[in-house]
PDB file of C-alpha atoms in Angstrom:
ATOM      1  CA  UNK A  26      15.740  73.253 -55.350  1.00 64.00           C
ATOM      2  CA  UNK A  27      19.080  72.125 -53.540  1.00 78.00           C
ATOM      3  CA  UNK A  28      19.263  68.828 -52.361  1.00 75.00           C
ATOM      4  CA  UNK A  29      20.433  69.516 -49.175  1.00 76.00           C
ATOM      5  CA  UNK A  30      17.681  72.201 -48.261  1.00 85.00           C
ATOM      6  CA  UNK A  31      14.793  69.498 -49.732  1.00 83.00           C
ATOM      7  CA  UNK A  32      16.049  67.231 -47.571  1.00 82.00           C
ATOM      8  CA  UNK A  33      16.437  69.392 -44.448  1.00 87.00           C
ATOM      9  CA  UNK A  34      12.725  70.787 -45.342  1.00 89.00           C
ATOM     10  CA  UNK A  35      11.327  67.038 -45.661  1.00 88.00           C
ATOM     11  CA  UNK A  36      13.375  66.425 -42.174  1.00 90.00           C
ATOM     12  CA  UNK A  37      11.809  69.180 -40.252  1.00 92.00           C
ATOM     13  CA  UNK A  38       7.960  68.334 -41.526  1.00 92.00           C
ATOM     14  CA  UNK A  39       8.829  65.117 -40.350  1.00 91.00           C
ATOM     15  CA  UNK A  40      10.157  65.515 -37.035  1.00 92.00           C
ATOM     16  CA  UNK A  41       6.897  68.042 -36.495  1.00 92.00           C
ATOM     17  CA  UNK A  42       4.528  65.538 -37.666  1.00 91.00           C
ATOM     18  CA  UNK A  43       5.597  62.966 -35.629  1.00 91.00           C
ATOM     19  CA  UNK A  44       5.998  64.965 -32.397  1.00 90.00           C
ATOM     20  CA  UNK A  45       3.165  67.031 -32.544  1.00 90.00           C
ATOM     21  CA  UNK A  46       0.602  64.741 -34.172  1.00 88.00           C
ATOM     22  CA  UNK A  47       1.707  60.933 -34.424  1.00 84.00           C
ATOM     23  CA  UNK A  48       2.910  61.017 -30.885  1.00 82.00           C
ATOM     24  CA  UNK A  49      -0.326  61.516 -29.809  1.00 82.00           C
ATOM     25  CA  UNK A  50      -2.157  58.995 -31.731  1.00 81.00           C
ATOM     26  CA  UNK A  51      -1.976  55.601 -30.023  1.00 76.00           C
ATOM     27  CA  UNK A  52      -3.735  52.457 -31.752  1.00 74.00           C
ATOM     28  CA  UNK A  53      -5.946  50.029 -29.154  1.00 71.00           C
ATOM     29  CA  UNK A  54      -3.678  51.926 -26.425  1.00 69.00           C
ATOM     30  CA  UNK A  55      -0.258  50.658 -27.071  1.00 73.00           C
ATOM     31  CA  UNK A  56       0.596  50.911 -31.005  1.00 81.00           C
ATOM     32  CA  UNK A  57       1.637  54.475 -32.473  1.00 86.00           C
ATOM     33  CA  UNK A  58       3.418  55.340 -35.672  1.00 90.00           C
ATOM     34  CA  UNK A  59       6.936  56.412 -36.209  1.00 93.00           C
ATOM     35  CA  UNK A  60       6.861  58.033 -39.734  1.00 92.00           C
ATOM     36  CA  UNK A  61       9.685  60.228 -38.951  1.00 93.00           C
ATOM     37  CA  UNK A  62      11.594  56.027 -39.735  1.00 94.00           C
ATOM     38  CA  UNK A  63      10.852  57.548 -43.115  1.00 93.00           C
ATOM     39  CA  UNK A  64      13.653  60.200 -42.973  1.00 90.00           C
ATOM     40  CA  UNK A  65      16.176  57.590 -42.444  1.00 93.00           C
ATOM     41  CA  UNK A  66      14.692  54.913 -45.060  1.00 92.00           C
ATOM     42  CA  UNK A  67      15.407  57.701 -47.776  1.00 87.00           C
ATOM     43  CA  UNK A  68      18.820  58.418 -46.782  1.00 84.00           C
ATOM     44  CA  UNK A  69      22.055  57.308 -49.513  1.00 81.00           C
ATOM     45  CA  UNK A  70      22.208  53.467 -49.347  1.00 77.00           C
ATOM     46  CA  UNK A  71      25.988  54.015 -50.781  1.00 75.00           C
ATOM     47  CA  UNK A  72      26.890  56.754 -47.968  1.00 75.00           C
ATOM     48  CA  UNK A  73      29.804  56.516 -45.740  1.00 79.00           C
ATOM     49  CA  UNK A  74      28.506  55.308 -42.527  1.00 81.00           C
ATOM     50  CA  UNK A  75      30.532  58.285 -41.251  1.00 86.00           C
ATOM     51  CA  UNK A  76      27.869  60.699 -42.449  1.00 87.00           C
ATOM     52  CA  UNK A  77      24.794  58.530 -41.783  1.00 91.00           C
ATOM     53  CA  UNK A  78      24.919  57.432 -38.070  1.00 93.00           C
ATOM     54  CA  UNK A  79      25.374  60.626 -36.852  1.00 94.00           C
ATOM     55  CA  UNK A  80      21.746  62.203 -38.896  1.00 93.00           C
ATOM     56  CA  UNK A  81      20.706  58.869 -37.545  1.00 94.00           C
ATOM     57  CA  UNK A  82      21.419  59.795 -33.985  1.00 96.00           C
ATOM     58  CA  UNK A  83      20.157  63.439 -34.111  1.00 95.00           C
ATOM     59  CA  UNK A  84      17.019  62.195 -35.077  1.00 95.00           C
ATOM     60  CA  UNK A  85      16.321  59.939 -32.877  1.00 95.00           C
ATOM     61  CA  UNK A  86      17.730  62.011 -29.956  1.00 96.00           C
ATOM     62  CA  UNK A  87      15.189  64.771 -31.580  1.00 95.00           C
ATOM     63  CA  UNK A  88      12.255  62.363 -30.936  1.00 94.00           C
ATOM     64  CA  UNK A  89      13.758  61.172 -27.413  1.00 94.00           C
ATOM     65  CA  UNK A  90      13.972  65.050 -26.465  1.00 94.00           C
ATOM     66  CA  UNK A  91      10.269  65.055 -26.999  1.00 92.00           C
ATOM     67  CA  UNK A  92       9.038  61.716 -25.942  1.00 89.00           C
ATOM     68  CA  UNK A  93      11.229  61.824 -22.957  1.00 88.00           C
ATOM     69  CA  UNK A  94      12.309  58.100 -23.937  1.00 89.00           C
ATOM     70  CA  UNK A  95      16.434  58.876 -22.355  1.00 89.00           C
ATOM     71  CA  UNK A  96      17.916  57.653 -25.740  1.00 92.00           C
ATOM     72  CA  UNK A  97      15.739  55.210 -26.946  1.00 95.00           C
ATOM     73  CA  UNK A  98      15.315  56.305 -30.029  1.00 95.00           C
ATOM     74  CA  UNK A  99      18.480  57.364 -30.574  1.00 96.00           C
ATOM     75  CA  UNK A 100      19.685  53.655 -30.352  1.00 97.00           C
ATOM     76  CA  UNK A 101      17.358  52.305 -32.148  1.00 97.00           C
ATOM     77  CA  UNK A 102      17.838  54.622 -35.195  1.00 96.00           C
ATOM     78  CA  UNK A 103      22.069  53.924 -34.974  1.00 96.00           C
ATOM     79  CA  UNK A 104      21.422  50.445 -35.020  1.00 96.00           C
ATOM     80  CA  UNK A 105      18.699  50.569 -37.837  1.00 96.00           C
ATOM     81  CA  UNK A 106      21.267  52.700 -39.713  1.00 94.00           C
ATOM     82  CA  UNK A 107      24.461  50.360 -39.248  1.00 94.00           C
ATOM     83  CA  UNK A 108      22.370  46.694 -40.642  1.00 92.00           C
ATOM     84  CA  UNK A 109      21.224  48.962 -43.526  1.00 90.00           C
ATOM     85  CA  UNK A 110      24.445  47.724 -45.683  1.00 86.00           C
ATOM     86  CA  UNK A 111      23.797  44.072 -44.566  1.00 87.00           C
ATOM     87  CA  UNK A 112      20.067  44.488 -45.202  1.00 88.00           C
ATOM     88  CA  UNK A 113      20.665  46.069 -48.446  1.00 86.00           C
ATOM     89  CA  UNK A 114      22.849  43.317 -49.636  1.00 83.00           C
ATOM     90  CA  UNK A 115      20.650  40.408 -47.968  1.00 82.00           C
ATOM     91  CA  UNK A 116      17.484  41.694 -50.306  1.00 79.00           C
ATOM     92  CA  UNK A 117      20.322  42.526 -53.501  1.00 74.00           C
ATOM     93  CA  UNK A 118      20.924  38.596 -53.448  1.00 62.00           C
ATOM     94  CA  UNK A 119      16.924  37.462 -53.407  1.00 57.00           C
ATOM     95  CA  UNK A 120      16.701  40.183 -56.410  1.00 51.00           C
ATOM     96  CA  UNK A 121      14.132  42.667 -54.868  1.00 47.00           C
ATOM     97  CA  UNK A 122      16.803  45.350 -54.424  1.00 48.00           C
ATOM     98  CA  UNK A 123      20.061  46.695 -55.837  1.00 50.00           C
ATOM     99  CA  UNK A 124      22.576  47.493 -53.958  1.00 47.00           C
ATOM    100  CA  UNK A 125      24.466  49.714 -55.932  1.00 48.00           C
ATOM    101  CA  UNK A 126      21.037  52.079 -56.421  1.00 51.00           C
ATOM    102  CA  UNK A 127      21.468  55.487 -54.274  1.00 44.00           C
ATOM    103  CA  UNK A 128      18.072  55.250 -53.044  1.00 53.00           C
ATOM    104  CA  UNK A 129      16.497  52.356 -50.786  1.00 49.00           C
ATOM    105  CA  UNK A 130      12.839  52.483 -52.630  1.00 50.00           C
ATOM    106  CA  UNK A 131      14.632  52.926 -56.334  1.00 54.00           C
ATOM    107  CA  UNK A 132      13.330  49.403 -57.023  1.00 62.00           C
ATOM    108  CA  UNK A 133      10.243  49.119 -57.655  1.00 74.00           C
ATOM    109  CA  UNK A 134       7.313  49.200 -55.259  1.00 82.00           C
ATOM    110  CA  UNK A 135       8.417  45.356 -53.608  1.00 85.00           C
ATOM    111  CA  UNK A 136      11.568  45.874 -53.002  1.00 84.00           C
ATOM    112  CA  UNK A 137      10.677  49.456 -51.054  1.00 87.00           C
ATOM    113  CA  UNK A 138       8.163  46.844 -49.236  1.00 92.00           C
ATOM    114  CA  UNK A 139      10.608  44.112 -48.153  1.00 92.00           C
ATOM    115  CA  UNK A 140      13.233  47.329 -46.873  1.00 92.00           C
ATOM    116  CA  UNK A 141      10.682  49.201 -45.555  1.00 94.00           C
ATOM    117  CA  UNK A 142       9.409  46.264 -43.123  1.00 96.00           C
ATOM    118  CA  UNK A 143      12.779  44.775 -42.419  1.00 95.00           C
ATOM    119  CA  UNK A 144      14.511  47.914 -41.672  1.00 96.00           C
ATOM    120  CA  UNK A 145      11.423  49.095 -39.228  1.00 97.00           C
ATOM    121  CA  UNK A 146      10.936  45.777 -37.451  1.00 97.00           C
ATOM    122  CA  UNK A 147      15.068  45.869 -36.760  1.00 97.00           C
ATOM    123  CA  UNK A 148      14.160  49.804 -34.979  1.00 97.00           C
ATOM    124  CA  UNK A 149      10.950  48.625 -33.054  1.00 96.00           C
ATOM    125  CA  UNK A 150      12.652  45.670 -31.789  1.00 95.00           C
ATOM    126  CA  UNK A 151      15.362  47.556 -30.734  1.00 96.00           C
ATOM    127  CA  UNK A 152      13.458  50.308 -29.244  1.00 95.00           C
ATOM    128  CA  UNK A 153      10.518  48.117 -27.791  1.00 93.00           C
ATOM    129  CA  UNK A 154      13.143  45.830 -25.734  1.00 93.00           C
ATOM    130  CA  UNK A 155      15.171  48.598 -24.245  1.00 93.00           C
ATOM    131  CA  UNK A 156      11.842  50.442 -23.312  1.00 91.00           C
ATOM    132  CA  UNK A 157      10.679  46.551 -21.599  1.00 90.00           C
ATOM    133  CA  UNK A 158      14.588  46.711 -20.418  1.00 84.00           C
ATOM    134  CA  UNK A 159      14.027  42.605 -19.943  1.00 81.00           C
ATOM    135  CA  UNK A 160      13.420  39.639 -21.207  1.00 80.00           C
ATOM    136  CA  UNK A 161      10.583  38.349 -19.105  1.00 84.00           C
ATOM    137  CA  UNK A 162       8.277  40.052 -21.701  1.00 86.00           C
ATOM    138  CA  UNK A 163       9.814  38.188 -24.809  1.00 89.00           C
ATOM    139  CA  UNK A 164       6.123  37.586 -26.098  1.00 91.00           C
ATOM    140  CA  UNK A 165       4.470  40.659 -25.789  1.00 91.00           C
ATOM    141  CA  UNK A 166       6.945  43.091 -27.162  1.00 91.00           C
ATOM    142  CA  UNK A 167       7.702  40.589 -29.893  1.00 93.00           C
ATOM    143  CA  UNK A 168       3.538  41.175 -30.780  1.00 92.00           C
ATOM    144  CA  UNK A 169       3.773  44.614 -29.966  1.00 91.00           C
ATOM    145  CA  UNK A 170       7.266  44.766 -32.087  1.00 94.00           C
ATOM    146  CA  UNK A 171       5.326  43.408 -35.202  1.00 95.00           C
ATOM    147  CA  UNK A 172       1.642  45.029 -35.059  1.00 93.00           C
ATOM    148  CA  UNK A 173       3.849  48.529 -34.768  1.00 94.00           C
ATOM    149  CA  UNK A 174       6.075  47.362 -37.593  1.00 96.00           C
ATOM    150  CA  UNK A 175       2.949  46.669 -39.840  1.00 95.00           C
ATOM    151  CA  UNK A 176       1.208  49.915 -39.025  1.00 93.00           C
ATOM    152  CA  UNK A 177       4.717  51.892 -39.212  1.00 94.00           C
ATOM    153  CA  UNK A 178       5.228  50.676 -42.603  1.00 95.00           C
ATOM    154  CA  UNK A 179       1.952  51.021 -44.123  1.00 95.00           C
ATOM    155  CA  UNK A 180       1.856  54.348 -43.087  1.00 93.00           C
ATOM    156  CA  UNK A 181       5.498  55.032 -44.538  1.00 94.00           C
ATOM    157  CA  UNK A 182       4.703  53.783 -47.976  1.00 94.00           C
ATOM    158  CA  UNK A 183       1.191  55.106 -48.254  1.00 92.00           C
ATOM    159  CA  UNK A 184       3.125  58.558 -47.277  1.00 91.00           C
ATOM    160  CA  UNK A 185       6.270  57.760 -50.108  1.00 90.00           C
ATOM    161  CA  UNK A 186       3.395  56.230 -52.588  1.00 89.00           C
ATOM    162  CA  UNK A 187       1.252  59.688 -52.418  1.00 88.00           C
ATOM    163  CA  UNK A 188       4.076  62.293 -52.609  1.00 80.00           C
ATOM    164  CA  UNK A 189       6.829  59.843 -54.882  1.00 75.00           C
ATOM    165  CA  UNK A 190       6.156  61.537 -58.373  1.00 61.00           C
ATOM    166  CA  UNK A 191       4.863  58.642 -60.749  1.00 54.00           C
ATOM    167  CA  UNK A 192       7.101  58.906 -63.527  1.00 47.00           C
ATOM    168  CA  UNK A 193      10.167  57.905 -61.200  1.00 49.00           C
ATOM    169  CA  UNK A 194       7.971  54.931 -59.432  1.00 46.00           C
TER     170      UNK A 194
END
């Protein structure tokens, strides 16, 4: 199958199972998923930034349109998407991850970990402050910022672990 149409297939599931099912799931009342992070995680690490912010924002202005978050999302997916370079490098130098691989989980399963977890905390902390829109509630979104990032990424590499074909892992 073409490239292009897997990854517009796997983009469309994606988008649909976060808006119609994850959306309404909500963890002791304030902590719900975001697998649709999963889209972006799996995009080119090598891309030109020129193609990648802008699939960045049309997601998250997909999940904005229906969370009716004004752009939240949005943000917090362009600014996940521009630290992925210094990310990538930052984990190249401890040895989890190499930066010149296409793919962020083509490392083994602990360097898709260490990604996986940085990249989400940098979009939930992101998204989380501009939804608290001040700093009087440092604390709380800071818990709420990391309980969301756990769950987010469990849920994202469970997800990659079950459907990732074993021979490639």
């Amino acid at each position: 199958m073409n490239e292009v149409l897997k990854h517009t297939i796997r983009f469309i599931i994606f988008i649909l199972i976060q808006v119609l099912i994850l959306n309404n799931i909500s963890f002791l009342g304030r902590f719900t998923p975001f697998l649709y992070l999963s889209i972006l995680l799996a995009l080119p690490v090598n891309e030109r930034k020129v193609l990648l912010l802008p699939i960045a924002f049309v997601t998250g202005i997909i999940i904005d349109m229906f969370s009716n978050t004004a752009g939240m999302h949005a943000a917090a997916c362009v600014f996940m998407v521009f630290c992925q370079p210094l990310i990538t490098r930052s984990l190249s130098e401890r040895d989890t991850y190499d930066y010149k691989q296409t793919k962020a989980g083509a490392q083994g399963l602990r360097g898709m970990v260490f990604y996986t977890v940085i990249m989400v905390f940098l979009h939930h902390l992101v998204l989380f402050y501009l939804e608290a829109f001040s700093l009087d509630y440092f604390w709380s979104v800071l818990f709420r910022t990391i309980i969301n990032t756990l769950i987010t990424s469990f849920l994202i590499i469970v997800v990659k672990l079950i459907f990732t074909n074993p021979v490639s892992r």
